[in-house]
CSV table of C-alpha atoms and ligand atoms in Angstrom, one decimal:
chain,number,residue,atom,x,y,z
A,28,MET,CA,86.4,81.9,89.0
A,29,LYS,CA,89.1,81.0,91.7
A,30,ILE,CA,91.5,83.8,92.4
A,31,GLY,CA,94.4,83.9,94.1
A,32,ILE,CA,95.1,87.4,95.2
A,33,VAL,CA,99.0,87.8,96.5
A,34,CYS,CA,99.3,91.3,98.2
A,35,TYR,CA,100.8,93.6,100.7
A,36,PRO,CA,98.6,93.2,103.8
A,37,THR,CA,99.1,96.5,105.1
A,38,PHE,CA,97.7,100.3,104.6
A,39,GLY,CA,99.9,101.1,101.1
A,40,GLY,CA,97.8,101.7,98.2
A,41,SER,CA,98.7,98.4,96.8
A,42,GLY,CA,97.6,96.0,99.7
A,43,VAL,CA,93.9,98.4,99.8
A,44,LEU,CA,93.5,97.9,95.9
A,45,ALA,CA,94.4,94.3,96.0
A,46,THR,CA,92.1,93.9,98.7
A,47,GLU,CA,89.0,95.9,97.4
A,48,LEU,CA,89.3,94.2,94.1
A,49,GLY,CA,89.2,90.7,95.9
A,50,LYS,CA,86.0,91.7,98.1
A,51,ALA,CA,84.3,92.9,94.8
A,52,LEU,CA,84.9,89.9,93.1
A,53,ALA,CA,83.7,87.8,96.0
A,54,GLU,CA,80.5,90.1,96.2
A,55,LYS,CA,80.1,89.1,92.1
A,56,GLY,CA,80.2,85.4,93.1
A,57,HIS,CA,84.0,84.7,92.3
A,58,GLU,CA,85.7,82.5,95.3
A,59,ILE,CA,89.4,84.6,96.4
A,60,HIS,CA,92.0,83.4,98.0
A,61,PHE,CA,94.3,85.9,99.7
A,62,ILE,CA,97.6,85.1,100.7
A,63,THR,CA,99.7,87.1,102.2
A,64,TYR,CA,101.3,87.3,106.0
A,65,GLN,CA,98.9,88.8,107.7
A,66,GLN,CA,95.3,89.7,107.4
A,67,PRO,CA,94.9,92.4,105.2
A,68,VAL,CA,93.5,95.6,107.0
A,69,ARG,CA,91.0,96.3,104.7
A,70,LEU,CA,89.8,92.6,104.9
A,71,ASN,CA,86.9,93.1,107.6
A,72,GLY,CA,84.0,90.9,108.1
A,73,PHE,CA,82.9,87.7,106.8
A,74,HIS,CA,82.6,86.8,103.0
A,75,THR,CA,81.2,83.2,102.5
A,76,ASN,CA,83.4,83.5,99.4
A,77,ILE,CA,87.1,84.9,100.9
A,78,PHE,CA,89.5,83.0,102.2
A,79,TYR,CA,92.7,84.1,103.8
A,80,HIS,CA,95.8,81.8,103.9
A,81,GLU,CA,98.6,83.4,106.5
A,82,VAL,CA,102.1,82.6,104.9
A,83,ARG,CA,104.1,81.7,108.0
A,84,VAL,CA,107.9,81.9,108.1
A,85,PRO,CA,109.6,79.5,110.4
A,86,THR,CA,112.7,80.6,111.2
A,87,TYR,CA,116.1,79.2,112.2
A,88,PRO,CA,118.8,80.4,114.0
A,89,LEU,CA,121.0,80.0,110.6
A,90,PHE,CA,118.8,82.4,109.0
A,91,ASP,CA,119.4,86.4,109.2
A,92,PHE,CA,117.2,86.8,107.0
A,93,PRO,CA,114.3,84.6,106.6
A,94,PRO,CA,113.3,83.8,103.2
A,95,TYR,CA,109.5,85.1,102.8
A,96,GLU,CA,109.7,84.4,99.3
A,97,LEU,CA,110.0,81.0,99.4
A,98,ALA,CA,107.3,80.5,102.1
A,99,LEU,CA,105.1,82.5,99.9
A,100,ALA,CA,105.7,80.1,96.7
A,101,SER,CA,105.1,77.0,98.8
A,102,THR,CA,102.2,78.3,100.3
A,103,MET,CA,100.6,79.4,96.8
A,104,VAL,CA,101.4,76.0,95.9
A,105,ASP,CA,99.7,74.6,98.4
A,106,VAL,CA,96.4,77.0,98.0
A,107,ILE,CA,96.7,76.5,94.2
A,108,LEU,CA,96.4,72.5,94.7
A,109,ASN,CA,94.1,72.7,97.5
A,110,HIS,CA,91.3,74.7,96.1
A,111,ASP,CA,92.0,74.1,92.5
A,112,LEU,CA,92.7,78.1,91.5
A,113,ASP,CA,92.6,79.3,88.2
A,114,LEU,CA,94.9,82.1,88.6
A,115,ILE,CA,96.9,84.1,90.4
A,116,HIS,CA,97.1,87.9,90.5
A,117,ALA,CA,100.0,89.1,91.9
A,118,HIS,CA,100.1,92.8,93.2
A,119,TYR,CA,103.4,94.5,93.5
A,120,ALA,CA,106.1,92.9,91.6
A,121,ILE,CA,108.5,92.3,94.3
A,122,PRO,CA,108.7,89.7,95.5
A,123,HIS,CA,104.8,88.4,94.7
A,124,ALA,CA,105.8,88.1,90.6
A,125,SER,CA,108.8,86.2,91.0
A,126,ALA,CA,107.3,83.9,94.0
A,127,ALA,CA,104.1,83.5,91.3
A,128,TYR,CA,106.7,82.3,88.8
A,129,THR,CA,108.3,79.7,91.1
A,130,ALA,CA,104.7,78.7,92.5
A,131,LYS,CA,103.7,78.2,88.5
A,132,GLN,CA,106.7,75.8,87.6
A,133,ILE,CA,106.4,73.7,90.7
A,134,VAL,CA,102.7,73.4,90.3
A,135,LYS,CA,103.4,72.7,86.0
A,136,GLN,CA,105.8,69.8,87.1
A,137,LYS,CA,103.4,68.2,89.6
A,138,THR,CA,100.5,67.9,87.6
A,139,GLY,CA,101.5,69.7,84.0
A,140,ARG,CA,98.7,72.6,84.4
A,141,SER,CA,99.9,75.9,83.6
A,142,VAL,CA,98.5,78.4,85.9
A,143,PRO,CA,98.5,81.6,84.8
A,144,VAL,CA,99.3,84.4,86.3
A,145,ILE,CA,98.8,88.2,86.2
A,146,THR,CA,100.9,90.8,87.7
A,147,THR,CA,100.1,94.2,88.5
A,148,LEU,CA,102.6,96.7,89.2
A,149,HIS,CA,101.9,99.5,91.7
A,150,GLY,CA,104.5,102.5,91.7
A,151,THR,CA,107.8,101.9,93.9
A,152,ASP,CA,107.7,98.4,92.6
A,153,ILE,CA,108.9,99.9,89.3
A,154,THR,CA,109.9,103.5,89.9
A,155,LEU,CA,112.0,102.9,93.2
A,156,VAL,CA,113.1,99.4,94.4
A,157,GLY,CA,112.5,97.3,91.4
A,158,ARG,CA,115.2,100.1,89.8
A,159,ASP,CA,117.3,99.0,92.1
A,160,LYS,CA,120.6,96.7,90.6
A,161,THR,CA,120.1,94.2,93.5
A,162,TYR,CA,116.8,93.5,92.4
A,163,GLU,CA,116.4,94.3,89.0
A,164,PRO,CA,117.0,91.2,87.0
A,165,VAL,CA,114.7,89.2,88.9
A,166,VAL,CA,112.1,92.4,88.7
A,167,THR,CA,112.5,92.1,84.6
A,168,PHE,CA,112.8,88.4,84.7
A,169,SER,CA,109.5,87.9,86.4
A,170,ILE,CA,107.4,90.8,84.6
A,171,ASN,CA,108.3,89.2,81.6
A,172,GLU,CA,107.2,85.8,82.5
A,173,SER,CA,103.9,86.9,84.1
A,174,ASP,CA,101.1,86.0,81.7
A,175,ALA,CA,99.6,89.1,81.8
A,176,ILE,CA,101.1,92.4,82.7
A,177,THR,CA,98.9,95.6,84.0
A,178,ALA,CA,99.5,98.7,85.3
A,179,VAL,CA,97.5,100.8,87.5
A,180,SER,CA,98.0,104.5,85.3
A,181,ASN,CA,99.6,105.5,81.9
A,182,ASN,CA,102.5,107.0,83.2
A,183,LEU,CA,103.3,103.9,85.0
A,184,LYS,CA,103.1,101.7,82.2
A,185,GLU,CA,105.6,104.6,80.6
A,186,GLU,CA,108.0,104.1,83.4
A,187,THR,CA,108.1,100.1,83.2
A,188,TYR,CA,109.2,100.7,79.3
A,189,LYS,CA,111.6,103.1,79.8
A,190,HIS,CA,113.7,101.5,83.1
A,191,PHE,CA,113.5,97.7,82.4
A,192,GLU,CA,113.1,95.6,79.2
A,193,ILE,CA,109.9,94.4,79.0
A,194,ILE,CA,108.9,92.3,76.1
A,195,LYS,CA,105.2,92.0,76.8
A,196,ASP,CA,102.2,94.4,76.4
A,197,ILE,CA,101.0,96.2,79.6
A,198,GLU,CA,97.9,97.0,79.9
A,199,VAL,CA,96.7,100.1,81.6
A,200,ILE,CA,93.8,99.4,84.1
A,201,HIS,CA,93.4,102.3,86.1
A,202,ASN,CA,92.9,102.4,89.9
A,203,PHE,CA,89.3,102.4,91.1
A,204,VAL,CA,87.0,103.3,94.4
A,205,ASP,CA,84.0,102.1,95.9
A,206,LEU,CA,81.9,105.3,95.8
A,207,LYS,CA,79.4,103.9,98.1
A,208,ARG,CA,82.0,103.7,100.7
A,209,PHE,CA,81.8,107.6,100.4
A,210,ASN,CA,77.8,108.5,100.9
A,211,LYS,CA,78.4,111.5,103.2
A,212,LYS,CA,76.7,110.6,106.4
A,213,PRO,CA,76.4,113.5,108.5
A,214,LEU,CA,79.0,113.9,110.6
A,215,ALA,CA,78.4,117.4,112.4
A,216,ALA,CA,79.4,116.4,116.0
A,217,PHE,CA,82.5,114.5,114.5
A,218,LYS,CA,83.3,118.0,112.4
A,219,LYS,CA,82.5,119.9,115.7
A,220,VAL,CA,84.8,118.3,118.0
A,221,ILE,CA,88.0,118.9,115.2
A,222,ALA,CA,87.0,122.0,113.9
A,223,PRO,CA,85.0,123.8,116.7
A,224,HIS,CA,85.1,127.0,115.2
A,225,ASP,CA,84.2,126.0,111.9
A,226,GLU,CA,87.5,126.2,110.8
A,227,LYS,CA,88.3,124.9,107.5
A,228,ILE,CA,90.0,121.2,107.4
A,229,ILE,CA,93.1,120.2,105.5
A,230,ILE,CA,94.1,116.4,105.6
A,231,HIS,CA,97.1,114.4,104.2
A,232,ALA,CA,97.5,111.1,104.8
A,233,SER,CA,100.1,108.4,103.7
A,234,ASN,CA,103.1,106.4,105.2
A,235,PHE,CA,105.4,109.4,106.0
A,236,ARG,CA,107.8,108.4,103.5
A,237,LYS,CA,110.5,110.9,102.1
A,238,LEU,CA,109.0,110.5,98.9
A,239,LYS,CA,105.8,112.2,99.7
A,240,ARG,CA,107.2,115.6,100.9
A,241,ILE,CA,106.0,116.1,104.5
A,242,ASP,CA,107.8,118.9,104.8
A,243,ASP,CA,106.1,121.0,102.1
A,244,VAL,CA,102.6,119.7,103.9
A,245,MET,CA,103.8,121.2,106.8
A,246,GLU,CA,105.0,124.5,104.7
A,247,ILE,CA,101.8,124.5,102.7
A,248,PHE,CA,99.5,124.4,105.8
A,249,LYS,CA,101.5,127.0,107.6
A,250,ARG,CA,101.0,129.5,105.2
A,251,ILE,CA,97.2,128.5,104.6
A,252,HIS,CA,96.9,128.8,108.7
A,253,THR,CA,98.1,132.2,108.5
A,254,ALA,CA,95.5,133.4,105.8
A,255,THR,CA,92.5,131.6,107.0
A,256,PRO,CA,91.2,129.7,110.1
A,257,ALA,CA,92.3,126.0,109.3
A,258,LYS,CA,93.0,122.8,110.9
A,259,LEU,CA,95.3,120.1,109.6
A,260,LEU,CA,94.7,116.3,110.2
A,261,MET,CA,97.7,114.0,109.3
A,262,VAL,CA,96.7,110.3,109.1
A,263,GLY,CA,99.1,107.7,108.9
A,264,ASP,CA,102.8,106.9,110.2
A,265,GLY,CA,106.3,106.5,109.1
A,266,PRO,CA,109.6,107.9,109.2
A,267,GLU,CA,109.0,111.4,108.8
A,268,ARG,CA,106.3,111.7,111.1
A,269,PRO,CA,108.7,113.1,114.1
A,270,ILE,CA,110.0,115.5,111.4
A,271,ALA,CA,106.4,116.3,110.5
A,272,GLU,CA,105.6,116.9,114.5
A,273,ASP,CA,108.7,119.2,115.1
A,274,LEU,CA,108.3,121.4,112.4
A,275,ALA,CA,104.2,122.1,113.7
A,276,ARG,CA,106.3,122.8,117.0
A,277,GLN,CA,108.7,125.4,115.5
A,278,PHE,CA,105.9,126.7,113.3
A,279,GLY,CA,103.8,127.6,116.2
A,280,ILE,CA,100.7,125.7,114.7
A,281,GLU,CA,100.8,122.5,117.1
A,282,ALA,CA,97.3,123.3,118.8
A,283,ASP,CA,95.6,123.2,115.1
A,284,VAL,CA,97.1,120.2,113.9
A,285,ARG,CA,96.4,116.8,114.8
A,286,PHE,CA,98.6,113.4,114.2
A,287,LEU,CA,96.1,110.6,113.7
A,288,GLY,CA,98.3,107.4,113.3
A,289,LYS,CA,97.0,104.9,110.7
A,290,GLN,CA,93.4,104.6,110.2
A,291,GLU,CA,90.9,102.8,109.0
A,292,GLN,CA,87.8,104.8,109.0
A,293,MET,CA,88.9,107.1,106.1
A,294,GLU,CA,85.3,107.8,104.7
A,295,ASP,CA,84.1,109.4,108.4
A,296,ILE,CA,87.6,111.7,108.0
A,297,LEU,CA,87.5,112.2,104.7
A,298,ALA,CA,83.9,112.8,105.1
A,299,VAL,CA,84.4,116.4,107.6
A,300,SER,CA,87.7,117.1,105.0
A,301,ASP,CA,87.8,120.3,103.1
A,302,LEU,CA,91.1,119.9,101.3
A,303,PHE,CA,93.7,117.2,100.6
A,304,LEU,CA,97.5,118.0,100.1
A,305,LEU,CA,99.4,115.2,98.1
A,306,PRO,CA,102.9,117.5,97.1
A,307,SER,CA,104.6,114.0,96.1
A,308,GLU,CA,107.9,113.6,94.6
A,309,TYR,CA,106.2,110.6,92.7
A,310,GLU,CA,102.6,108.8,92.5
A,311,SER,CA,102.2,106.2,90.2
A,312,PHE,CA,98.3,107.1,90.8
A,313,GLY,CA,97.6,108.2,94.4
A,314,LEU,CA,94.8,106.5,95.5
A,315,VAL,CA,94.7,108.0,98.3
A,316,ALA,CA,93.7,111.7,96.4
A,317,LEU,CA,91.1,109.8,94.4
A,318,GLU,CA,89.3,108.2,97.4
A,319,ALA,CA,89.8,111.9,98.7
A,320,MET,CA,88.0,113.1,95.3
A,321,ALA,CA,85.4,110.4,96.1
A,322,ALA,CA,84.5,111.9,99.3
A,323,SER,CA,84.0,115.3,97.6
A,324,VAL,CA,87.5,116.8,99.1
A,325,VAL,CA,89.5,118.9,96.8
A,326,VAL,CA,92.9,118.0,96.0
A,327,ILE,CA,95.9,120.1,95.9
A,328,SER,CA,99.0,118.1,94.6
A,329,SER,CA,102.4,117.6,93.0
A,330,ASN,CA,102.0,116.9,88.9
A,331,ALA,CA,104.3,113.8,89.3
A,332,GLY,CA,103.7,110.7,87.9
A,333,GLY,CA,100.2,109.9,87.2
A,334,LEU,CA,98.9,112.5,89.7
A,335,SER,CA,97.3,114.8,86.7
A,336,GLU,CA,95.5,111.2,85.0
A,337,ILE,CA,93.4,111.8,88.3
A,338,ASN,CA,93.4,115.0,89.6
A,339,ILE,CA,92.3,117.4,87.0
A,340,ASP,CA,94.3,121.1,86.9
A,341,GLY,CA,92.0,123.6,87.6
A,342,LYS,CA,88.9,121.4,87.9
A,343,THR,CA,89.3,119.3,91.2
A,344,GLY,CA,91.6,120.8,92.6
A,345,TYR,CA,95.2,122.5,91.1
A,346,THR,CA,98.7,120.6,90.8
A,347,ALA,CA,101.9,122.2,90.9
A,348,ASN,CA,105.4,121.3,90.2
A,349,VAL,CA,107.4,119.0,92.8
A,350,GLY,CA,108.5,121.2,95.2
A,351,ASP,CA,106.5,124.5,94.3
A,352,VAL,CA,105.0,125.2,97.4
A,353,ASP,CA,104.4,128.9,96.7
A,354,THR,CA,101.7,127.7,94.0
A,355,MET,CA,100.2,124.7,96.2
A,356,SER,CA,99.9,127.6,98.8
A,357,ASN,CA,98.2,130.4,97.1
A,358,LYS,CA,96.1,127.8,95.1
A,359,ALA,CA,94.8,126.6,98.4
A,360,ILE,CA,94.5,129.6,100.2
A,361,GLU,CA,92.3,131.0,96.8
A,362,ILE,CA,90.0,128.2,96.9
A,363,LEU,CA,89.4,128.0,100.6
A,364,LYS,CA,88.7,131.9,100.7
A,365,ASP,CA,85.8,131.6,97.7
A,366,GLU,CA,83.2,129.5,98.8
A,367,ALA,CA,81.0,129.1,95.5
A,368,LYS,CA,84.8,128.1,94.0
A,369,LEU,CA,85.1,125.4,96.5
A,370,LYS,CA,81.9,124.3,96.6
A,371,ALA,CA,82.5,124.0,92.5
A,372,PHE,CA,85.4,122.1,92.7
A,373,LYS,CA,84.1,119.8,95.4
A,374,HIS,CA,81.6,118.6,93.2
A,375,ASN,CA,83.6,118.4,90.2
A,376,ALA,CA,85.9,116.0,92.3
A,377,LEU,CA,83.1,113.7,93.1
A,378,GLU,CA,82.5,113.7,89.2
A,379,GLN,CA,85.8,112.9,88.1
A,380,ALA,CA,86.2,110.1,90.6
A,381,LYS,CA,82.9,108.5,89.5
A,382,LEU,CA,84.7,107.8,86.3
A,383,PHE,CA,86.9,105.8,88.6
A,384,ASP,CA,83.7,103.7,90.0
A,385,ILE,CA,84.3,100.3,91.2
A,386,HIS,CA,81.8,99.4,88.4
A,387,HIS,CA,83.4,100.3,85.5
A,388,ILE,CA,86.7,98.8,86.8
A,389,ILE,CA,86.2,95.4,88.0
A,390,PRO,CA,84.3,94.3,84.4
A,391,ILE,CA,87.9,95.1,82.7
A,392,TYR,CA,89.9,92.8,85.5
A,393,GLU,CA,87.3,90.2,84.8
A,394,ALA,CA,87.6,90.0,81.0
A,395,LEU,CA,91.2,90.0,81.8
A,396,TYR,CA,90.8,86.6,83.7
A,397,ARG,CA,88.8,85.2,81.6
A,398,ARG,CA,91.1,85.8,78.5
A,399,TYR,CA,93.6,83.6,80.4
A,400,CYS,CA,91.0,81.2,82.2
A,401,ARG,CA,90.9,77.2,81.3
A,402,THR,CA,87.7,76.8,80.3
A,403,GLY,CA,87.1,80.3,79.0
A,404,ASP,CA,84.1,80.4,80.4
A,405,CYS,CA,85.0,79.6,84.4
B,3,LIG,O1,102.7,105.3,98.1
B,3,LIG,C1,103.1,104.1,98.6
B,3,LIG,O2,104.0,104.3,98.9
B,3,LIG,C2,102.4,102.7,98.7
B,3,LIG,C3,102.6,102.2,97.7
B,3,LIG,C4,102.3,101.0,97.4
B,3,LIG,O3,102.5,100.5,97.1
B,3,LIG,O4,101.1,100.4,98.3
B,3,LIG,O5,101.6,103.1,96.6
B,3,LIG,C5,101.6,103.0,95.3
B,3,LIG,O6,100.4,102.0,95.0
B,3,LIG,C6,99.2,102.5,94.6
B,3,LIG,C7,98.2,101.8,94.3
B,3,LIG,O7,98.1,101.3,93.2
B,3,LIG,C8,99.3,104.1,94.2
B,3,LIG,O8,98.0,104.7,93.9
B,3,LIG,C9,100.5,105.3,94.6
B,3,LIG,O9,100.7,106.0,93.9
B,3,LIG,C10,101.6,104.0,94.7
B,3,LIG,N1,102.6,104.9,94.9
B,3,LIG,C11,103.6,105.5,94.9
B,3,LIG,O10,104.0,105.4,93.4
B,3,LIG,C12,105.1,106.0,95.7
């Protein structure tokens, strides 16, 4: 099949998922066209079946806000026509689903052909930004106009029906992880640099927005640090980072907290880690937690959104109510101090991640695409 993938090219989970999906589909022989404003971060290396089309947004002194959505829709039209795409898969509703709708109408008017649009909802496009009155009518319309709608968790499906008037069926296709990427390589030398005295390695990775509750991460680590020798790796960047750096100094733990910024080699960092902290206010899924589990890292998370669909309380880690730093800290300390339990939970985490292996999920997307394909066997 010839598939156009529209996504955000950044480190966010929706862009990561869309890029990994495209790469896996290309491996299976499909022709993949990424359409976005920048080369997606995970799109490294050359593949004969992968094409990248950059959306350029011309500026003009009149524009305080350059119209990205129009440039995106026009680029989609070009790519659909020039490469005879079978379908468009839009990841994250805003503005991708509505731009795809516009592109579809233009192609229909020009050629008479109706190009199927599949929209995958990822989280904040529904639970945060999309619900804003400024966007809601367009989001509702473009979701309903999509030929197929998928959500990355049962929770996100429920949230979508709760907050939008959706008249169509939403199919849940869980996010996935490529377990092959997480074959633990011997990284003893790297581990020694981070934890020279064999301290436990705790990790958090996100875009450091308020919703990630970075202050909870720092508070939980402070308590862990008091109870057992530990180091904290903070991966990513965003508005809450200076606050977290301040807290580390206030708590007197700055020597044991490393802010690594945005990182592409998550596999190596996770490979030396013991425990992942994700106390978020909401996660539709928590792809980063799944990646941690694929690297046999135990997860302590909140039970918000779809997190409980992947992190099984008392098995792969622990979950607690949002803001319950007492439970999260106590459970983290308990497991870090009990080597046998830590080992068992690490094993369980990997086993759970296997359920979401890429090889189970890609065929589900392919079957969905086929349902909307022109010939049925494209
Ligand atoms: O978490 C973020 O802020 C980034 C956001 C995104 O759109 O990239 O992530 C969302 O999509 C991911 C991939 O489906 C999910 O794993 C994240 O849980 C979801 N984030 C939220 O729901 C807050």
